[in-house]
Amino acid sequence: MLQPRESTHGGDEGDVPAKQRSDSPGVLAKGKEDQDCCSLDDLRNIPTREAPYIHPTNACPGCVMLLNAPADVAAQTLVVSCSACLFLKKWELHGTAAVNLFLKPKQIRSNCNVSCCLQIKSESHKGACPAASMTSEVVENEFEFYSKAEKYWKDVPATVDGMLGGYGHISSIDINSSRKFLQRFLRDGPNRTGTTRALDCGAGIGRITKRLLLPLFKTVDMVDVTEDFLTKAKSYLGEEGRRVRNYFCCGLQDFSPEPNSYDVIWIQWVIGHLTDNHLSDFLKRCRAGLRPNGIVVIKDNMAQEGVIMDDVDSSVCRDLDVVRKIIRRAGLHLLAEERQENFPDEIYHVYTFAMR
Ligand SMILES: C[S@@+](CC[C@H](N)C(=O)[O-])C[C@H]1O[C@@H](n2cnc3c(N)ncnc32)[C@H](O)[C@@H]1O
């Protein structure tokens, strides 16, 4: 997970929210620093000399190898992995008896996806840790999922670099590719998309509004859950900002675009903050918000496989198939799909989808 850092460019152009992929060295390095982190080496080095607490059901469910309880069960809770298949097992000490229990699949998954056990996931993912395929498998408490994200963004600097998780320097590459992608729909032709009004969803301080939407559309509306970002937008957008009609401070899960109003609804680097059901319902409302020939555009990080939880900013990253399924569920049809080129190798792949 990337921590935001202050822009080295005065917080303006050249900023981007890319996230490092969960299998990237940066993320693993971050995991090591975490307080509760148990690296694979740590787990392997837990002493396993014969202990007084060998439980009769002490077989690893992953590969049925017998496991020895660690000798120092004096620690109240120990998590160890089976050296054969790396399945996780937890010992708890109750009074004088050590009770051991396998972590439930869900716990294993969330351990693997959050800071503490990223290293275990990267080495054991093949067999022991099936990927989640929907947000309900990784989001345990919806209320907390949203409130944690709101809290996270409140502490992020209102700069382009803040918007982009410290990757401010790739903002121009992002905007230039987006412009090229969008312009093919705005060209003359019978189904040409109009240029009257656009909506920037999860707009932040208006990085996209400023450089992509205001130059192409007569008016733009912005919606974001973080009030400070919208306040900042008013100065960040400069003179051209007077063509921003509405600054809606609202979570997308609760927001309804005005029906039949927008030529383009742009949703970038924010879908991970919505659960599957909320995303699909929001996309349905976006569909109703389109003017004739209007399009909805999603541009976001794509996981390699499944749905990956990020506990730091309380978001998920979905794989391409999961995102396509949600788009279909919302009754939208894909018109174009493109992978962003020239982004740094260590970040998630980024895809743009146009639909109506
Ligand atoms: C990674 S930034 C992207 C900002 C902008 N789209 C860009 O590309 O520059 C994510 C933005 O989503 C906003 N956000 C997070 N959760 C949200 C939600 N549930 N509804 C609306 N906005 C949300 C944050 O406040 C933040 O401005």
Tab-separated table of C-alpha atoms and ligand atoms in Angstrom:
chain	number	residue	atom	x	y	z
A	1	MET	CA	0.000	0.000	0.000
A	2	LEU	CA	1.333	3.403	-0.877
A	3	GLN	CA	1.382	6.180	1.619
A	4	PRO	CA	0.729	9.629	0.178
A	5	ARG	CA	3.695	11.919	0.160
A	6	GLU	CA	3.899	15.624	-0.383
A	7	SER	CA	4.421	16.687	-3.953
A	8	THR	CA	7.901	17.625	-4.963
A	9	HIS	CA	6.358	19.713	-7.728
A	10	GLY	CA	4.528	22.157	-5.511
A	11	GLY	CA	1.548	19.809	-5.517
A	12	ASP	CA	0.444	20.468	-9.045
A	13	GLU	CA	0.877	19.009	-12.480
A	14	GLY	CA	2.651	15.847	-12.904
A	15	ASP	CA	0.771	14.239	-10.060
A	16	VAL	CA	-1.081	10.399	-10.128
A	17	PRO	CA	-3.046	7.786	-7.781
A	18	ALA	CA	-1.480	4.723	-8.730
A	19	LYS	CA	-1.019	1.947	-6.300
A	20	GLN	CA	1.728	-0.557	-6.142
A	21	ARG	CA	0.693	-4.075	-7.002
A	22	SER	CA	0.385	-6.380	-4.046
A	23	ASP	CA	3.168	-8.557	-5.415
A	24	SER	CA	5.535	-5.646	-5.864
A	25	PRO	CA	8.721	-5.394	-3.822
A	26	GLY	CA	7.642	-2.045	-2.396
A	27	VAL	CA	4.573	-3.519	-0.793
A	28	LEU	CA	6.488	-6.413	0.629
A	29	ALA	CA	9.026	-4.059	2.066
A	30	LYS	CA	6.203	-2.054	3.637
A	31	GLY	CA	4.784	-5.227	5.192
A	32	LYS	CA	8.085	-5.870	6.918
A	33	GLU	CA	7.956	-2.568	8.687
A	34	ASP	CA	4.534	-3.189	10.164
A	35	GLN	CA	4.369	-3.859	13.830
A	36	ASP	CA	2.496	-7.136	13.599
A	37	CYS	CA	4.343	-8.310	10.563
A	38	CYS	CA	5.467	-11.906	10.548
A	39	SER	CA	7.707	-12.595	7.610
A	40	LEU	CA	7.958	-16.078	6.233
A	41	ASP	CA	11.410	-16.394	7.733
A	42	ASP	CA	10.059	-15.409	11.132
A	43	LEU	CA	7.480	-18.150	10.837
A	44	ARG	CA	9.991	-20.745	9.749
A	45	ASN	CA	12.237	-19.844	12.644
A	46	ILE	CA	9.667	-20.392	15.345
A	47	PRO	CA	11.219	-23.179	17.425
A	48	THR	CA	9.435	-26.455	16.845
A	49	ARG	CA	11.312	-28.806	19.154
A	50	GLU	CA	9.024	-31.310	20.788
A	51	ALA	CA	6.521	-29.436	22.847
A	52	PRO	CA	4.288	-30.511	25.656
A	53	TYR	CA	1.264	-29.341	23.710
A	54	ILE	CA	0.877	-31.664	20.793
A	55	HIS	CA	-2.762	-31.731	19.933
A	56	PRO	CA	-4.344	-34.886	18.500
A	57	THR	CA	-5.841	-33.002	15.563
A	58	ASN	CA	-2.583	-31.349	14.811
A	59	ALA	CA	-2.578	-31.980	11.084
A	60	CYS	CA	-2.401	-29.250	8.528
A	61	PRO	CA	-5.647	-29.145	6.545
A	62	GLY	CA	-3.726	-27.829	3.566
A	63	CYS	CA	-1.553	-30.914	3.077
A	64	VAL	CA	-2.271	-33.190	6.102
A	65	MET	CA	1.344	-32.986	7.287
A	66	LEU	CA	1.641	-33.264	11.054
A	67	LEU	CA	2.554	-30.051	12.763
A	68	ASN	CA	4.383	-29.582	16.036
A	69	ALA	CA	3.105	-26.950	18.365
A	70	PRO	CA	5.787	-24.349	18.923
A	71	ALA	CA	7.680	-24.725	22.178
A	72	ASP	CA	7.068	-21.242	23.465
A	73	VAL	CA	3.308	-21.313	23.585
A	74	ALA	CA	3.690	-19.076	26.591
A	75	ALA	CA	2.931	-16.321	24.164
A	76	GLN	CA	-0.840	-15.968	24.272
A	77	THR	CA	-1.283	-16.403	20.538
A	78	LEU	CA	1.078	-17.687	17.909
A	79	VAL	CA	0.529	-17.957	14.223
A	80	VAL	CA	2.728	-20.431	12.405
A	81	SER	CA	2.699	-21.848	8.946
A	82	CYS	CA	2.971	-25.425	7.794
A	83	SER	CA	6.418	-25.682	6.269
A	84	ALA	CA	5.093	-27.963	3.543
A	85	CYS	CA	2.259	-25.841	2.157
A	86	LEU	CA	2.424	-22.653	4.235
A	87	PHE	CA	-1.133	-23.023	5.462
A	88	LEU	CA	-1.559	-20.827	8.508
A	89	LYS	CA	-2.257	-22.233	11.924
A	90	LYS	CA	-2.917	-20.402	15.134
A	91	TRP	CA	-2.189	-21.563	18.650
A	92	GLU	CA	-3.896	-19.977	21.600
A	93	LEU	CA	-3.073	-20.586	25.210
A	94	HIS	CA	-6.054	-21.017	27.483
A	95	GLY	CA	-4.987	-21.427	31.103
A	96	THR	CA	-2.555	-24.301	31.033
A	97	ALA	CA	-3.804	-25.965	27.869
A	98	ALA	CA	-2.802	-24.944	24.428
A	99	VAL	CA	-5.725	-25.024	22.059
A	100	ASN	CA	-4.851	-24.867	18.449
A	101	LEU	CA	-7.160	-23.781	15.705
A	102	PHE	CA	-6.747	-23.290	12.021
A	103	LEU	CA	-7.542	-19.845	10.812
A	104	LYS	CA	-10.824	-19.793	9.006
A	105	PRO	CA	-10.472	-19.300	5.237
A	106	LYS	CA	-11.739	-15.735	5.494
A	107	GLN	CA	-9.161	-14.869	8.103
A	108	ILE	CA	-6.457	-16.445	6.036
A	109	ARG	CA	-7.536	-14.385	3.085
A	110	SER	CA	-7.621	-11.153	4.976
A	111	ASN	CA	-4.306	-11.899	6.612
A	112	CYS	CA	-2.896	-12.412	3.187
A	113	ASN	CA	-4.351	-9.228	1.803
A	114	VAL	CA	-3.483	-6.838	4.557
A	115	SER	CA	-0.182	-5.608	5.822
A	116	CYS	CA	0.745	-8.365	8.230
A	117	CYS	CA	1.020	-11.369	5.956
A	118	LEU	CA	1.682	-10.078	2.457
A	119	GLN	CA	4.851	-12.129	2.308
A	120	ILE	CA	3.038	-15.272	3.172
A	121	LYS	CA	0.546	-14.576	0.453
A	122	SER	CA	3.175	-13.995	-2.162
A	123	GLU	CA	4.774	-17.368	-1.484
A	124	SER	CA	1.800	-19.502	-0.568
A	125	HIS	CA	-0.914	-18.036	-2.713
A	126	LYS	CA	-0.854	-20.865	-5.257
A	127	GLY	CA	-2.653	-23.475	-3.249
A	128	ALA	CA	-3.396	-22.323	0.222
A	129	CYS	CA	-5.072	-19.013	-0.345
A	130	PRO	CA	-7.881	-18.845	-2.907
A	131	ALA	CA	-8.531	-15.374	-4.307
A	132	ALA	CA	-11.720	-13.594	-3.287
A	133	SER	CA	-14.111	-12.891	-6.138
A	134	MET	CA	-16.437	-10.306	-4.615
A	135	THR	CA	-16.202	-7.523	-2.086
A	136	SER	CA	-18.492	-9.281	0.401
A	137	GLU	CA	-15.659	-11.797	0.935
A	138	VAL	CA	-13.131	-9.165	1.972
A	139	VAL	CA	-15.243	-6.349	3.420
A	140	GLU	CA	-16.265	-7.509	6.854
A	141	ASN	CA	-18.081	-4.396	7.994
A	142	GLU	CA	-19.516	-2.071	5.370
A	143	PHE	CA	-19.937	0.858	7.718
A	144	GLU	CA	-16.284	0.640	8.739
A	145	PHE	CA	-15.193	0.166	5.121
A	146	TYR	CA	-16.656	3.564	4.222
A	147	SER	CA	-15.825	5.432	7.408
A	148	LYS	CA	-12.183	4.266	7.364
A	149	ALA	CA	-11.808	5.454	3.776
A	150	GLU	CA	-13.291	8.840	4.621
A	151	LYS	CA	-10.905	9.177	7.526
A	152	TYR	CA	-7.964	8.144	5.340
A	153	TRP	CA	-8.687	10.795	2.695
A	154	LYS	CA	-9.203	13.515	5.306
A	155	ASP	CA	-5.527	13.177	6.202
A	156	VAL	CA	-4.253	13.243	2.625
A	157	PRO	CA	-2.759	16.526	1.372
A	158	ALA	CA	-4.993	18.372	-1.090
A	159	THR	CA	-2.388	18.245	-3.862
A	160	VAL	CA	-2.112	16.312	-7.104
A	161	ASP	CA	0.551	14.172	-5.496
A	162	GLY	CA	-1.824	13.460	-2.617
A	163	MET	CA	-4.535	12.424	-5.105
A	164	LEU	CA	-2.135	10.058	-6.759
A	165	GLY	CA	-0.559	8.348	-3.772
A	166	GLY	CA	2.828	9.917	-4.396
A	167	TYR	CA	2.896	9.207	-8.126
A	168	GLY	CA	2.287	12.797	-9.160
A	169	HIS	CA	4.877	12.569	-11.887
A	170	ILE	CA	2.694	10.279	-14.020
A	171	SER	CA	-0.301	12.625	-14.126
A	172	SER	CA	0.518	13.999	-17.549
A	173	ILE	CA	0.890	10.517	-19.077
A	174	ASP	CA	-2.485	9.656	-17.562
A	175	ILE	CA	-4.266	12.787	-18.766
A	176	ASN	CA	-2.804	12.618	-22.284
A	177	SER	CA	-3.929	9.004	-22.723
A	178	SER	CA	-7.370	9.826	-21.324
A	179	ARG	CA	-7.746	12.711	-23.776
A	180	LYS	CA	-6.880	10.444	-26.694
A	181	PHE	CA	-9.302	7.794	-25.447
A	182	LEU	CA	-12.122	10.284	-24.985
A	183	GLN	CA	-11.641	12.192	-28.219
A	184	ARG	CA	-12.600	9.238	-30.365
A	185	PHE	CA	-16.167	9.541	-28.967
A	186	LEU	CA	-16.294	13.315	-29.430
A	187	ARG	CA	-15.381	13.238	-33.127
A	188	ASP	CA	-17.992	14.076	-35.741
A	189	GLY	CA	-20.289	11.233	-36.680
A	190	PRO	CA	-23.885	10.095	-36.229
A	191	ASN	CA	-23.353	8.827	-32.653
A	192	ARG	CA	-21.041	11.594	-31.571
A	193	THR	CA	-20.969	12.214	-27.814
A	194	GLY	CA	-21.888	15.795	-26.902
A	195	THR	CA	-19.606	18.287	-25.171
A	196	THR	CA	-22.122	20.214	-23.102
A	197	ARG	CA	-21.734	18.794	-19.634
A	198	ALA	CA	-19.462	16.318	-17.849
A	199	LEU	CA	-19.402	14.862	-14.341
A	200	ASP	CA	-16.130	14.045	-12.525
A	201	CYS	CA	-16.755	11.333	-9.896
A	202	GLY	CA	-14.362	10.961	-6.959
A	203	ALA	CA	-12.942	14.162	-8.384
A	204	GLY	CA	-10.656	15.058	-5.483
A	205	ILE	CA	-9.147	18.518	-6.029
A	206	GLY	CA	-10.104	18.409	-9.715
A	207	ARG	CA	-6.942	17.106	-11.362
A	208	ILE	CA	-9.032	15.554	-14.166
A	209	THR	CA	-11.582	18.350	-14.274
A	210	LYS	CA	-8.796	20.875	-14.812
A	211	ARG	CA	-6.751	19.177	-17.474
A	212	LEU	CA	-9.160	16.822	-19.224
A	213	LEU	CA	-12.779	17.876	-18.771
A	214	LEU	CA	-12.842	21.683	-18.618
A	215	PRO	CA	-10.869	21.996	-21.883
A	216	LEU	CA	-13.411	19.732	-23.669
A	217	PHE	CA	-16.809	20.471	-22.059
A	218	LYS	CA	-18.805	23.669	-21.573
A	219	THR	CA	-19.543	22.892	-17.926
A	220	VAL	CA	-18.397	20.293	-15.431
A	221	ASP	CA	-19.813	19.045	-12.114
A	222	MET	CA	-17.623	17.449	-9.473
A	223	VAL	CA	-18.544	14.950	-6.757
A	224	ASP	CA	-16.304	13.738	-3.934
A	225	VAL	CA	-16.730	12.603	-0.362
A	226	THR	CA	-13.882	14.784	0.982
A	227	GLU	CA	-15.009	18.364	1.553
A	228	ASP	CA	-11.485	19.795	1.857
A	229	PHE	CA	-10.620	18.577	-1.649
A	230	LEU	CA	-13.632	20.334	-3.151
A	231	THR	CA	-12.742	23.506	-1.265
A	232	LYS	CA	-9.199	23.289	-2.596
A	233	ALA	CA	-10.557	22.734	-6.121
A	234	LYS	CA	-12.003	26.244	-6.128
A	235	SER	CA	-8.519	27.747	-6.066
A	236	TYR	CA	-6.691	24.909	-7.860
A	237	LEU	CA	-8.919	25.171	-10.943
A	238	GLY	CA	-8.177	28.877	-11.374
A	239	GLU	CA	-10.212	31.094	-13.711
A	240	GLU	CA	-11.592	28.184	-15.735
A	241	GLY	CA	-13.099	26.822	-12.539
A	242	ARG	CA	-15.998	29.213	-12.956
A	243	ARG	CA	-17.377	26.700	-15.457
A	244	VAL	CA	-17.725	24.127	-12.672
A	245	ARG	CA	-21.443	24.350	-11.955
A	246	ASN	CA	-21.757	22.105	-8.911
A	247	TYR	CA	-19.426	20.795	-6.237
A	248	PHE	CA	-21.315	17.871	-4.697
A	249	CYS	CA	-19.862	16.656	-1.407
A	250	CYS	CA	-21.207	13.114	-1.225
A	251	GLY	CA	-20.153	9.458	-1.272
A	252	LEU	CA	-20.846	7.890	-4.672
A	253	GLN	CA	-22.763	5.146	-2.868
A	254	ASP	CA	-25.331	7.835	-1.951
A	255	PHE	CA	-25.098	10.017	-5.043
A	256	SER	CA	-27.518	10.144	-7.947
A	257	PRO	CA	-26.481	12.071	-11.045
A	258	GLU	CA	-29.297	14.242	-12.344
A	259	PRO	CA	-31.145	12.112	-14.913
A	260	ASN	CA	-30.536	12.763	-18.617
A	261	SER	CA	-27.924	15.450	-17.916
A	262	TYR	CA	-24.367	14.402	-18.757
A	263	ASP	CA	-22.501	13.694	-21.982
A	264	VAL	CA	-19.631	12.087	-20.092
A	265	ILE	CA	-19.507	10.695	-16.561
A	266	TRP	CA	-15.845	10.154	-15.673
A	267	ILE	CA	-15.067	7.807	-12.728
A	268	GLN	CA	-11.357	7.488	-12.059
A	269	TRP	CA	-9.438	5.849	-9.225
A	270	VAL	CA	-12.432	5.620	-6.918
A	271	ILE	CA	-14.430	2.450	-7.737
A	272	GLY	CA	-12.329	0.553	-5.173
A	273	HIS	CA	-14.039	2.590	-2.487
A	274	LEU	CA	-17.442	1.088	-3.305
A	275	THR	CA	-18.707	-2.390	-2.540
A	276	ASP	CA	-19.831	-4.452	-5.561
A	277	ASN	CA	-23.522	-3.790	-4.890
A	278	HIS	CA	-23.016	-0.070	-4.401
A	279	LEU	CA	-20.845	0.151	-7.505
A	280	SER	CA	-23.365	-1.662	-9.649
A	281	ASP	CA	-26.245	0.493	-8.302
A	282	PHE	CA	-24.206	3.661	-8.813
A	283	LEU	CA	-23.453	2.672	-12.420
A	284	LYS	CA	-27.176	2.123	-13.013
A	285	ARG	CA	-27.846	5.659	-11.779
A	286	CYS	CA	-25.040	6.946	-14.017
A	287	ARG	CA	-26.696	5.271	-16.976
A	288	ALA	CA	-29.877	7.180	-16.181
A	289	GLY	CA	-27.792	10.354	-15.897
A	290	LEU	CA	-26.575	10.158	-19.516
A	291	ARG	CA	-27.796	12.389	-22.326
A	292	PRO	CA	-28.322	10.747	-25.736
A	293	ASN	CA	-24.995	9.299	-26.972
A	294	GLY	CA	-23.483	9.953	-23.570
A	295	ILE	CA	-20.853	7.620	-22.094
A	296	VAL	CA	-19.704	6.486	-18.680
A	297	VAL	CA	-15.928	6.058	-18.353
A	298	ILE	CA	-14.181	4.074	-15.627
A	299	LYS	CA	-10.413	4.310	-15.333
A	300	ASP	CA	-8.863	2.343	-12.503
A	301	ASN	CA	-6.365	-0.155	-11.153
A	302	MET	CA	-6.967	-3.800	-12.029
A	303	ALA	CA	-5.772	-6.694	-9.884
A	304	GLN	CA	-4.145	-9.684	-11.487
A	305	GLU	CA	-6.625	-12.076	-9.873
A	306	GLY	CA	-9.687	-11.669	-7.690
A	307	VAL	CA	-10.554	-8.914	-5.253
A	308	ILE	CA	-7.763	-7.593	-3.074
A	309	MET	CA	-8.421	-5.618	0.069
A	310	ASP	CA	-6.234	-2.689	1.041
A	311	ASP	CA	-6.701	-2.047	4.721
A	312	VAL	CA	-4.721	1.164	4.760
A	313	ASP	CA	-7.030	3.322	2.621
A	314	SER	CA	-9.945	0.879	2.976
A	315	SER	CA	-10.407	0.066	-0.680
A	316	VAL	CA	-10.492	-2.979	-2.903
A	317	CYS	CA	-8.816	-3.704	-6.196
A	318	ARG	CA	-10.763	-5.988	-8.545
A	319	ASP	CA	-9.565	-7.999	-11.499
A	320	LEU	CA	-10.790	-7.296	-15.034
A	321	ASP	CA	-13.397	-10.053	-15.080
A	322	VAL	CA	-14.947	-8.894	-11.827
A	323	VAL	CA	-15.170	-5.301	-13.097
A	324	ARG	CA	-16.653	-6.386	-16.442
A	325	LYS	CA	-19.255	-8.465	-14.583
A	326	ILE	CA	-20.311	-5.486	-12.472
A	327	ILE	CA	-20.562	-3.302	-15.592
A	328	ARG	CA	-22.850	-5.881	-17.214
A	329	ARG	CA	-24.904	-6.196	-14.045
A	330	ALA	CA	-25.527	-2.453	-14.183
A	331	GLY	CA	-27.050	-2.869	-17.659
A	332	LEU	CA	-24.180	-1.033	-19.367
A	333	HIS	CA	-22.542	-2.169	-22.602
A	334	LEU	CA	-18.826	-1.871	-23.164
A	335	LEU	CA	-17.864	0.323	-26.120
A	336	ALA	CA	-14.101	0.369	-25.612
A	337	GLU	CA	-11.509	-1.020	-23.225
A	338	GLU	CA	-7.857	0.000	-23.152
A	339	ARG	CA	-4.827	-0.688	-20.988
A	340	GLN	CA	-2.850	2.372	-19.941
A	341	GLU	CA	0.680	2.299	-21.290
A	342	ASN	CA	3.900	3.786	-19.945
A	343	PHE	CA	3.048	3.617	-16.274
A	344	PRO	CA	5.720	2.399	-13.821
A	345	ASP	CA	6.106	-1.389	-13.690
A	346	GLU	CA	5.525	-1.708	-9.965
A	347	ILE	CA	1.990	-0.328	-9.945
A	348	TYR	CA	-1.248	-2.127	-10.714
A	349	HIS	CA	-2.243	-2.306	-14.356
A	350	VAL	CA	-4.652	0.499	-15.166
A	351	TYR	CA	-7.563	0.081	-17.600
A	352	THR	CA	-10.046	2.499	-19.122
A	353	PHE	CA	-13.579	1.380	-20.057
A	354	ALA	CA	-16.161	3.361	-22.016
A	355	MET	CA	-19.772	2.208	-21.781
A	356	ARG	CA	-23.378	3.263	-22.122
B	1	LIG	C1	-7.175	8.326	-5.611
B	1	LIG	S1	-8.111	9.809	-5.410
B	1	LIG	C2	-8.527	10.125	-7.107
B	1	LIG	C3	-8.918	11.532	-7.366
B	1	LIG	C4	-9.205	11.841	-8.840
B	1	LIG	N1	-10.179	10.927	-9.398
B	1	LIG	C5	-7.930	11.797	-9.643
B	1	LIG	O1	-7.744	10.837	-10.404
B	1	LIG	O2	-7.133	12.712	-9.510
B	1	LIG	C6	-9.613	9.107	-4.743
B	1	LIG	C7	-10.672	10.134	-4.465
B	1	LIG	O3	-11.875	9.440	-4.160
B	1	LIG	C8	-12.515	10.100	-3.095
B	1	LIG	N2	-13.406	9.104	-2.469
B	1	LIG	C9	-13.068	8.086	-1.649
B	1	LIG	N3	-14.170	7.378	-1.332
B	1	LIG	C10	-15.216	7.970	-1.970
B	1	LIG	C11	-16.604	7.696	-2.046
B	1	LIG	N4	-17.151	6.665	-1.393
B	1	LIG	N5	-17.367	8.512	-2.790
B	1	LIG	C12	-16.836	9.567	-3.451
B	1	LIG	N6	-15.528	9.867	-3.416
B	1	LIG	C13	-14.732	9.067	-2.689
B	1	LIG	C14	-11.410	10.629	-2.226
B	1	LIG	O4	-11.840	11.705	-1.433
B	1	LIG	C15	-10.387	11.058	-3.286
B	1	LIG	O5	-10.617	12.363	-3.667
